[in-house]
Short mmCIF file of C-alpha atoms in Angstrom, two decimals:
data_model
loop_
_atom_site.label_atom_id
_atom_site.label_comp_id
_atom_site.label_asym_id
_atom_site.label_seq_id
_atom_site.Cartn_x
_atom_site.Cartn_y
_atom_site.Cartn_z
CA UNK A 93 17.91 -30.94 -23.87
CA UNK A 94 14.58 -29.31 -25.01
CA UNK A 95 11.20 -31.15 -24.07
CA UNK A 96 8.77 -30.57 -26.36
CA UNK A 97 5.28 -30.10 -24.83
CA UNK A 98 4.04 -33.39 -24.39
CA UNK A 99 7.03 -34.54 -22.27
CA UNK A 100 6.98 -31.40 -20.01
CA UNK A 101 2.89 -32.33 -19.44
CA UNK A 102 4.20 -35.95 -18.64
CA UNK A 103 6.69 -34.40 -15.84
CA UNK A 104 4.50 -32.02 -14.63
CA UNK A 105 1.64 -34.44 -14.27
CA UNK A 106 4.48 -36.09 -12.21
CA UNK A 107 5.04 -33.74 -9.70
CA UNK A 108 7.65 -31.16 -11.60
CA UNK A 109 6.71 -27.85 -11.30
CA UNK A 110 9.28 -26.53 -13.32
CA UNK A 111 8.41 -28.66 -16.26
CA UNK A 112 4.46 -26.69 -15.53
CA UNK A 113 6.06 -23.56 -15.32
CA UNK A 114 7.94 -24.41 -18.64
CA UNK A 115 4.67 -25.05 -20.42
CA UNK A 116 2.78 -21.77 -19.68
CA UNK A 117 6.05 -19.83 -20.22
CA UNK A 118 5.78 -21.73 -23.68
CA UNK A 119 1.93 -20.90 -24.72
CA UNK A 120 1.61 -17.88 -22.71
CA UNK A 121 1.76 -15.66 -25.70
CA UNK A 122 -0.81 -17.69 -27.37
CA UNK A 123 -2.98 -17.67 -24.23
CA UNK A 124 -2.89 -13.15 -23.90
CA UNK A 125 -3.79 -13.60 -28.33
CA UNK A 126 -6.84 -15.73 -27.23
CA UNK A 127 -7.97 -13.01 -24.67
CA UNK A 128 -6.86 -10.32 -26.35
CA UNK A 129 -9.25 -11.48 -29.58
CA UNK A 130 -12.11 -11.66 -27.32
CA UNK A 131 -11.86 -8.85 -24.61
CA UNK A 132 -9.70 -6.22 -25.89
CA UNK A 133 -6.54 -4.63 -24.03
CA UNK A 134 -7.15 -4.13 -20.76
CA UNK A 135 -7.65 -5.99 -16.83
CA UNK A 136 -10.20 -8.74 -18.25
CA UNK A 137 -8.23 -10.32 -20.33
CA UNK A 138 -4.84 -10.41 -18.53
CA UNK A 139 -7.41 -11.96 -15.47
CA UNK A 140 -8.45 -14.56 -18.18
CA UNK A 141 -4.86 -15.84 -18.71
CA UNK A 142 -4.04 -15.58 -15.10
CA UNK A 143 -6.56 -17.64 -14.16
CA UNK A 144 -6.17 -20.12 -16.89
CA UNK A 145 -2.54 -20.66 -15.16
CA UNK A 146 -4.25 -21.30 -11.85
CA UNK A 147 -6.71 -23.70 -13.36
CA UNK A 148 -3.59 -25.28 -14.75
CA UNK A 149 -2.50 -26.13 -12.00
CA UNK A 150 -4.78 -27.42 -10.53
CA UNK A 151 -5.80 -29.65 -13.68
CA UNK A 152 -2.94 -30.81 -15.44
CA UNK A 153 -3.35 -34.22 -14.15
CA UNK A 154 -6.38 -34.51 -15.58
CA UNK A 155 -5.46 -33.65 -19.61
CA UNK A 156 -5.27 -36.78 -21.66
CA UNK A 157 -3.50 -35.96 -24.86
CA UNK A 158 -0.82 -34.05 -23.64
CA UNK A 159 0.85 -33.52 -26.98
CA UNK A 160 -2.67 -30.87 -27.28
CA UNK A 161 -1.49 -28.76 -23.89
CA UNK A 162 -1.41 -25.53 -26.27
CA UNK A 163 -5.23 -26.27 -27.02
CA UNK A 164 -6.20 -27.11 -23.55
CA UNK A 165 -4.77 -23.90 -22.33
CA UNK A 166 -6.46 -21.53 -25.13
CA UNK A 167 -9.81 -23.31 -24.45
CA UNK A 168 -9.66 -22.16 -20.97
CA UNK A 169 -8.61 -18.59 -21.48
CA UNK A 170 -11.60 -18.63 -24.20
CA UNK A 171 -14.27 -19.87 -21.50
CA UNK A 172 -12.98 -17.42 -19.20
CA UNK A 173 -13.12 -14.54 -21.49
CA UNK A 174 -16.79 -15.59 -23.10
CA UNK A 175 -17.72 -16.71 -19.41
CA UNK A 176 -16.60 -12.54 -18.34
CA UNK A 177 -18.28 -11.22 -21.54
CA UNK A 178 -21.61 -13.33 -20.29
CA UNK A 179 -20.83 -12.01 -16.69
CA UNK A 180 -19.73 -12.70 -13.52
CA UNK A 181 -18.14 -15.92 -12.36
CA UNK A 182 -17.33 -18.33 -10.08
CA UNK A 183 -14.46 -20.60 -10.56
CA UNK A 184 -12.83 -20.82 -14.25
CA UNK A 185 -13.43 -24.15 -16.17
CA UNK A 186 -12.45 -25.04 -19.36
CA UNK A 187 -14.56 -27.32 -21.95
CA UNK A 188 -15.82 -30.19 -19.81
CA UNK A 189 -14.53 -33.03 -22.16
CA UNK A 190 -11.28 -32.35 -20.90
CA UNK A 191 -11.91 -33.08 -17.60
CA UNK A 192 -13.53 -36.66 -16.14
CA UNK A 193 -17.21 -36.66 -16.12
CA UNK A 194 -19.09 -34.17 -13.99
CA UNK A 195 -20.19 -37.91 -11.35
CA UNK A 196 -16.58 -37.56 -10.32
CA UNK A 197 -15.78 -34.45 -10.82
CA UNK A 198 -14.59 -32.84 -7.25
CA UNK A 199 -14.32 -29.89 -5.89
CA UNK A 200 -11.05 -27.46 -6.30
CA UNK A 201 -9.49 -28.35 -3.39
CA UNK A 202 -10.13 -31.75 -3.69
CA UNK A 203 -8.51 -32.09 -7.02
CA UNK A 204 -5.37 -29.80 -5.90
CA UNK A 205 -5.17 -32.42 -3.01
CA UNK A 206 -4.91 -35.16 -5.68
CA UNK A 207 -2.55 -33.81 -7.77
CA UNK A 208 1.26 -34.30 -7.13
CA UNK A 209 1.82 -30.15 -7.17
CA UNK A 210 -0.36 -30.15 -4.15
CA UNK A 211 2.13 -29.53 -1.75
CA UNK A 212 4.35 -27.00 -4.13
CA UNK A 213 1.30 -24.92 -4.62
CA UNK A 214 0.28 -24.73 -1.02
CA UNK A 215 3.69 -24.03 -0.28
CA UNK A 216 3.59 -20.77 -2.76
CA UNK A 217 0.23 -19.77 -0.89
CA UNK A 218 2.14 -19.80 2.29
CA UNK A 219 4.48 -17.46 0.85
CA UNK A 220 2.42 -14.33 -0.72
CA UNK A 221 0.75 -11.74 1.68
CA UNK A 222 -1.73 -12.20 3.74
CA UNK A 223 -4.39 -9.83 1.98
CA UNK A 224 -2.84 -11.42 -1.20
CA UNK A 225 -3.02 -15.34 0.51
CA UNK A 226 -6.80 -13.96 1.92
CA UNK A 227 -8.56 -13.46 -1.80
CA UNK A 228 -6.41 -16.50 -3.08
CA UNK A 229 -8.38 -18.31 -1.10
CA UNK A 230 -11.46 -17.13 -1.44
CA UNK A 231 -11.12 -16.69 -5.15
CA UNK A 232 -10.04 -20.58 -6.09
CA UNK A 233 -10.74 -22.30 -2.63
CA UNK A 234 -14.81 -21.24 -1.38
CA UNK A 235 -18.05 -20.69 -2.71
CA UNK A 236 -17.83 -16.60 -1.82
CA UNK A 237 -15.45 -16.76 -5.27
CA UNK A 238 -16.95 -13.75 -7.65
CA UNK A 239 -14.86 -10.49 -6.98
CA UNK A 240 -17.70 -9.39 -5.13
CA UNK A 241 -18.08 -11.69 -2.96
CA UNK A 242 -14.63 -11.95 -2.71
CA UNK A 243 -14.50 -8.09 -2.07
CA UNK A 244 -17.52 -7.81 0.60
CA UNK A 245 -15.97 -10.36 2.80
CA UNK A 246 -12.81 -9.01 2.77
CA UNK A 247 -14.67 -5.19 3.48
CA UNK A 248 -12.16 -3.89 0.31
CA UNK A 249 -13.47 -2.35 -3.31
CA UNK A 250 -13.62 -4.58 -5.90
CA UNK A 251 -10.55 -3.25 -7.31
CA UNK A 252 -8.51 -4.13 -4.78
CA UNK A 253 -9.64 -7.44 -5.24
CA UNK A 254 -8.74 -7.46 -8.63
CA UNK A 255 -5.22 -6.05 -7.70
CA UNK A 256 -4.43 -8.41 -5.30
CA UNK A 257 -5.19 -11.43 -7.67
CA UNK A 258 -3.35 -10.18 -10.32
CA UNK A 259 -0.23 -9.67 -7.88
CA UNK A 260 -0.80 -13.01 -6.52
CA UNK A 261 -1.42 -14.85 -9.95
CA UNK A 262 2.17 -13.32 -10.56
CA UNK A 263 3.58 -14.66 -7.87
CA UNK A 264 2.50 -17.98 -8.30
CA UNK A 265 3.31 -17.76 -12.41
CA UNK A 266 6.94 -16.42 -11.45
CA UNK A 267 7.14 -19.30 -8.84
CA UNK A 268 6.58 -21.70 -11.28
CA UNK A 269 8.63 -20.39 -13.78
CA UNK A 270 11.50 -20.32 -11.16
CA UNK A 271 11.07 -23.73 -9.26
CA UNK A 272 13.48 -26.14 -8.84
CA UNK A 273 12.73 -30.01 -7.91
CA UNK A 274 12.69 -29.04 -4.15
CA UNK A 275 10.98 -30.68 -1.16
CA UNK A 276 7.87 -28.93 0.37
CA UNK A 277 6.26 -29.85 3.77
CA UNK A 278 3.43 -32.46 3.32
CA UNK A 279 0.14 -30.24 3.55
CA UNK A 280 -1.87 -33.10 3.61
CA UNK A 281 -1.35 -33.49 7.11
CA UNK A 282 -1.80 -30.06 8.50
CA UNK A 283 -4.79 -30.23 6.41
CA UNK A 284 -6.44 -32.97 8.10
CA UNK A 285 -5.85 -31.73 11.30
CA UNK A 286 -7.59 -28.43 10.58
CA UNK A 287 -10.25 -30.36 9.42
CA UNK A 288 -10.14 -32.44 12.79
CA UNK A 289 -10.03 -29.32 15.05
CA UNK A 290 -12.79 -27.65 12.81
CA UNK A 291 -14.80 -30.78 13.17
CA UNK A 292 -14.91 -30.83 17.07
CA UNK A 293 -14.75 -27.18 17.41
CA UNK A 294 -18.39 -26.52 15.74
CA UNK A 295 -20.00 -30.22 17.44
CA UNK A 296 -18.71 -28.41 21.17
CA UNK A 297 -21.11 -25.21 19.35
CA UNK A 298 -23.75 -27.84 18.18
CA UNK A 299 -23.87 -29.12 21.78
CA UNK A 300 -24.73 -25.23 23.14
CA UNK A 301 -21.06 -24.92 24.23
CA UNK A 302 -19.66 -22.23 21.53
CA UNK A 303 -18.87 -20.00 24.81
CA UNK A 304 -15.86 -22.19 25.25
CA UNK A 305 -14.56 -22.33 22.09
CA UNK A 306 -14.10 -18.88 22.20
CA UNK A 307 -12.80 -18.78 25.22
CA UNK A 308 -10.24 -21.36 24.27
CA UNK A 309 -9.64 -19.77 20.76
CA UNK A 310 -10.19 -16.23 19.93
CA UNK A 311 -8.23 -13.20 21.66
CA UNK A 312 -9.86 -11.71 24.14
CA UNK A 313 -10.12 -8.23 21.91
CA UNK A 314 -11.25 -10.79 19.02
CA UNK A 315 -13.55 -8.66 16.20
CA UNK A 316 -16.09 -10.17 14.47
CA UNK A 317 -17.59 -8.59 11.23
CA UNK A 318 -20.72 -9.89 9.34
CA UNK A 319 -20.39 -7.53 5.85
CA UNK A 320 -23.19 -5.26 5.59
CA UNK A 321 -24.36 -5.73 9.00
CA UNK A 322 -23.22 -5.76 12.68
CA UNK A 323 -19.64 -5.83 14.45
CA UNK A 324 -18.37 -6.53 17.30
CA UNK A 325 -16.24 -8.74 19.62
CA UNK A 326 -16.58 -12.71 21.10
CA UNK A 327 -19.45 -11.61 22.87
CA UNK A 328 -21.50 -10.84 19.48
CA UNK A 329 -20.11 -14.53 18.41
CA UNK A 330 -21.26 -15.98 21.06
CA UNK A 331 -25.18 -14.56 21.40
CA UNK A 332 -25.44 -15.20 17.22
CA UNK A 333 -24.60 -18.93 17.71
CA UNK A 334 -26.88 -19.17 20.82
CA UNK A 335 -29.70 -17.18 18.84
CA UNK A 336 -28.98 -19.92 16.10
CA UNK A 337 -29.58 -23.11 18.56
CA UNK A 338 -32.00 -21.94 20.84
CA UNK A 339 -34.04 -21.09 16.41
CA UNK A 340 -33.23 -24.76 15.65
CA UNK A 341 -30.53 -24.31 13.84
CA UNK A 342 -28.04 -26.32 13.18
CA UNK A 343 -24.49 -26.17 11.15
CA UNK A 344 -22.48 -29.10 9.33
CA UNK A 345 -18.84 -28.19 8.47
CA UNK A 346 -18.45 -29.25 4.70
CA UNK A 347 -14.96 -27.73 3.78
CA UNK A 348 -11.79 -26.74 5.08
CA UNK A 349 -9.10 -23.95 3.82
CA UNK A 350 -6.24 -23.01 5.72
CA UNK A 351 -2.81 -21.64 4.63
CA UNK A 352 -0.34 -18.97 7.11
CA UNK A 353 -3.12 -17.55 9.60
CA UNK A 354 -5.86 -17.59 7.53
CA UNK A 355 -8.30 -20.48 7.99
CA UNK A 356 -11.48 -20.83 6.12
CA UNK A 357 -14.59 -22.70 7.41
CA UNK A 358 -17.19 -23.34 4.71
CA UNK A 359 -20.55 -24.85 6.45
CA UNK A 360 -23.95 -25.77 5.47
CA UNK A 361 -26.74 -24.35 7.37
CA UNK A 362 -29.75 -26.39 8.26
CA UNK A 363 -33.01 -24.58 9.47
CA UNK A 364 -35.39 -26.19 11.56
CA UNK A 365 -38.14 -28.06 9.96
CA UNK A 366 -40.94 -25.97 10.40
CA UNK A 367 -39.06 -22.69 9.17
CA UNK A 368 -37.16 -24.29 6.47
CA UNK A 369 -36.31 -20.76 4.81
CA UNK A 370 -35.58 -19.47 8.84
CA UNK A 371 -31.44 -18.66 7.49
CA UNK A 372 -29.49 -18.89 4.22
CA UNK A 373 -28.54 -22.45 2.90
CA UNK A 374 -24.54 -21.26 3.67
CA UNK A 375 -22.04 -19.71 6.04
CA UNK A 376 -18.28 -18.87 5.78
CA UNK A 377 -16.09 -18.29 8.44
CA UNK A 378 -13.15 -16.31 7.33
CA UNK A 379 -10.99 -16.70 10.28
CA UNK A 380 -7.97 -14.40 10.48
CA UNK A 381 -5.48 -15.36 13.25
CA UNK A 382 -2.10 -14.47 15.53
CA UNK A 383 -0.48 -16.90 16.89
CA UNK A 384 -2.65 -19.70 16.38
CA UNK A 385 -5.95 -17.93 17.86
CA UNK A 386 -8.93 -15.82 16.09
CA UNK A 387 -7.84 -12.22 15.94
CA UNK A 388 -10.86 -11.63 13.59
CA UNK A 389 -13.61 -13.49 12.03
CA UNK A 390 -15.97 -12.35 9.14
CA UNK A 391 -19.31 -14.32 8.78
CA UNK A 392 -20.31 -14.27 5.31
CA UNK A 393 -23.34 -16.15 3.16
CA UNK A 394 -22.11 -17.09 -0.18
CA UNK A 395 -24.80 -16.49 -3.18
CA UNK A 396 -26.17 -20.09 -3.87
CA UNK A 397 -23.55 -22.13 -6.22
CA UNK A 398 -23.99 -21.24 -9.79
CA UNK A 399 -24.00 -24.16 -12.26
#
């Protein structure tokens, strides 16, 4: 039997990714037509539709006339493509009546984690690349989300950048297109515990004690890389947190990304009070790992969130 569109958005808003991967098989033609009007042939506007499918994904719970899924989807390819034309970006949206009001409005990875595709789509994460699973991350999952942040904390042209999303998008489109009603591991759980052991890793720094995290954590031929600036190994970790303390400053851990051996730390960065412009407001700890310890961390400063 054939659904027609606003059964498939029903079943997808139930957990079906099939019935989601139905949908933008369905409208993707009309999605490329939207971009295609506004940007021309070329990278931009297959990005706009790509990304529209990722926003999908994580937003289909949230349309409420789901016989209008064709619109829904155009209207985000269109705010990506005027949004490219206007320049650069951080996380595609589309028009903000479609969504619930900005007061309760949360963050990407708190609305994948409320959505019943959650643990399908971290599941699909797990199984691209790791450069691929890297700018995934970064792209729909931190604040360093622009293809230039994107491509100084991963030390690669922006190009690259661009090529890897487009082969991950791909990935994730063809998944859905393929996927059968099949059981994924919860990810809520592993989640939480990276949060837990993110937590108490960075209060053991807070208490002057970051020498034993990594100690406990990192390789001993661990590399740390701060883009556009110094590297080195744990003991270049180590003197930069104790430079930070012994300065006042202090760091609060405010999100948590992890899939495969790539675990992101996003924290907020709180200068003393009389130096209250002593550091940026923002760090990000792209954490690459082996076997469950840091083989290589980049330290990164987002740009400030744009609105």
């Amino acid at each position: 039997m054939t659904h027609g569109d606003a059964d498939l958005v029903l079943l997808a808003q139930a957990g079906d990714a099939g019935a989601l991967g139905v949908l933008l098989a369905r409208h993707e033609a009309g999605m490329r037509a939207v971009a295609l009007s506004l940007l021309g042939y070329g990278p931009d506007a297959e990005d706009a539709v790509q990304d529209a499918m990722v926003v999908a994904v994580r937003r289909i719970g949230e349309v409420r006339d789901p016989a209008a899924i064709g619109g829904w989807l155009r209207t985000i390819v269109r705010n990506n493509a005027r949004m490219t034309l206007r320049g650069p970006r951080p996380v595609p949206v589309a028009e903000p009546e479609w969504f619930t009001p900005p007061s309760t409005t949360a963050t990407p990875e708190e609305a994948l984690d409320r959505t019943v595709l959650r643990d399908w789509v971290w599941h699909a994460v797990g199984q691209l690349s790791e450069s691929d699973r890297l700018v995934t991350l970064l792209r729909y999952f931190s604040d360093a989300s622009s293809y230039e942040e994107v491509a100084a904390v991963c030390g690669v042209p922006v190009g690259t950048v661009r090529s890897r999303l487009n082969h991950a998008r791909r990935a994730l489109a063809g998944g859905l297109r393929t996927s059968a009603a099949s059981a994924y591991a919860d990810a809520a759980a592993a989640d939480d515990a990276r949060w837990r052991e993110g937590h108490d890793m960075l209060a053991t720094a807070m208490r002057g004690d970051f020498d034993r995290v990594v100690r406990e954590t990192w390789w001993p031929d661990a590399e740390m890389i701060v883009p556009g600036g110094r590297r080195g190994g744990r003991d270049l970790a180590v003197r930069g947190m104790n430079g930070d303390l012994e300065a006042g400053v202090r760091q609060r851990l405010r999100n948590v990304v992890a899939s495969g051996d790539v675990l992101i730390w996003e924290t907020d960065l709180l200068s003393p009070p009389d130096d209250p412009e002593h550091c940026p407001p923002a760090a990000l700890w792209l954490q690459q790992l082996h076997e469950g310890r840091v083989r290589r961390l980049t330290l990164f400063h987002p740009l400030p969130a744009r609105v």
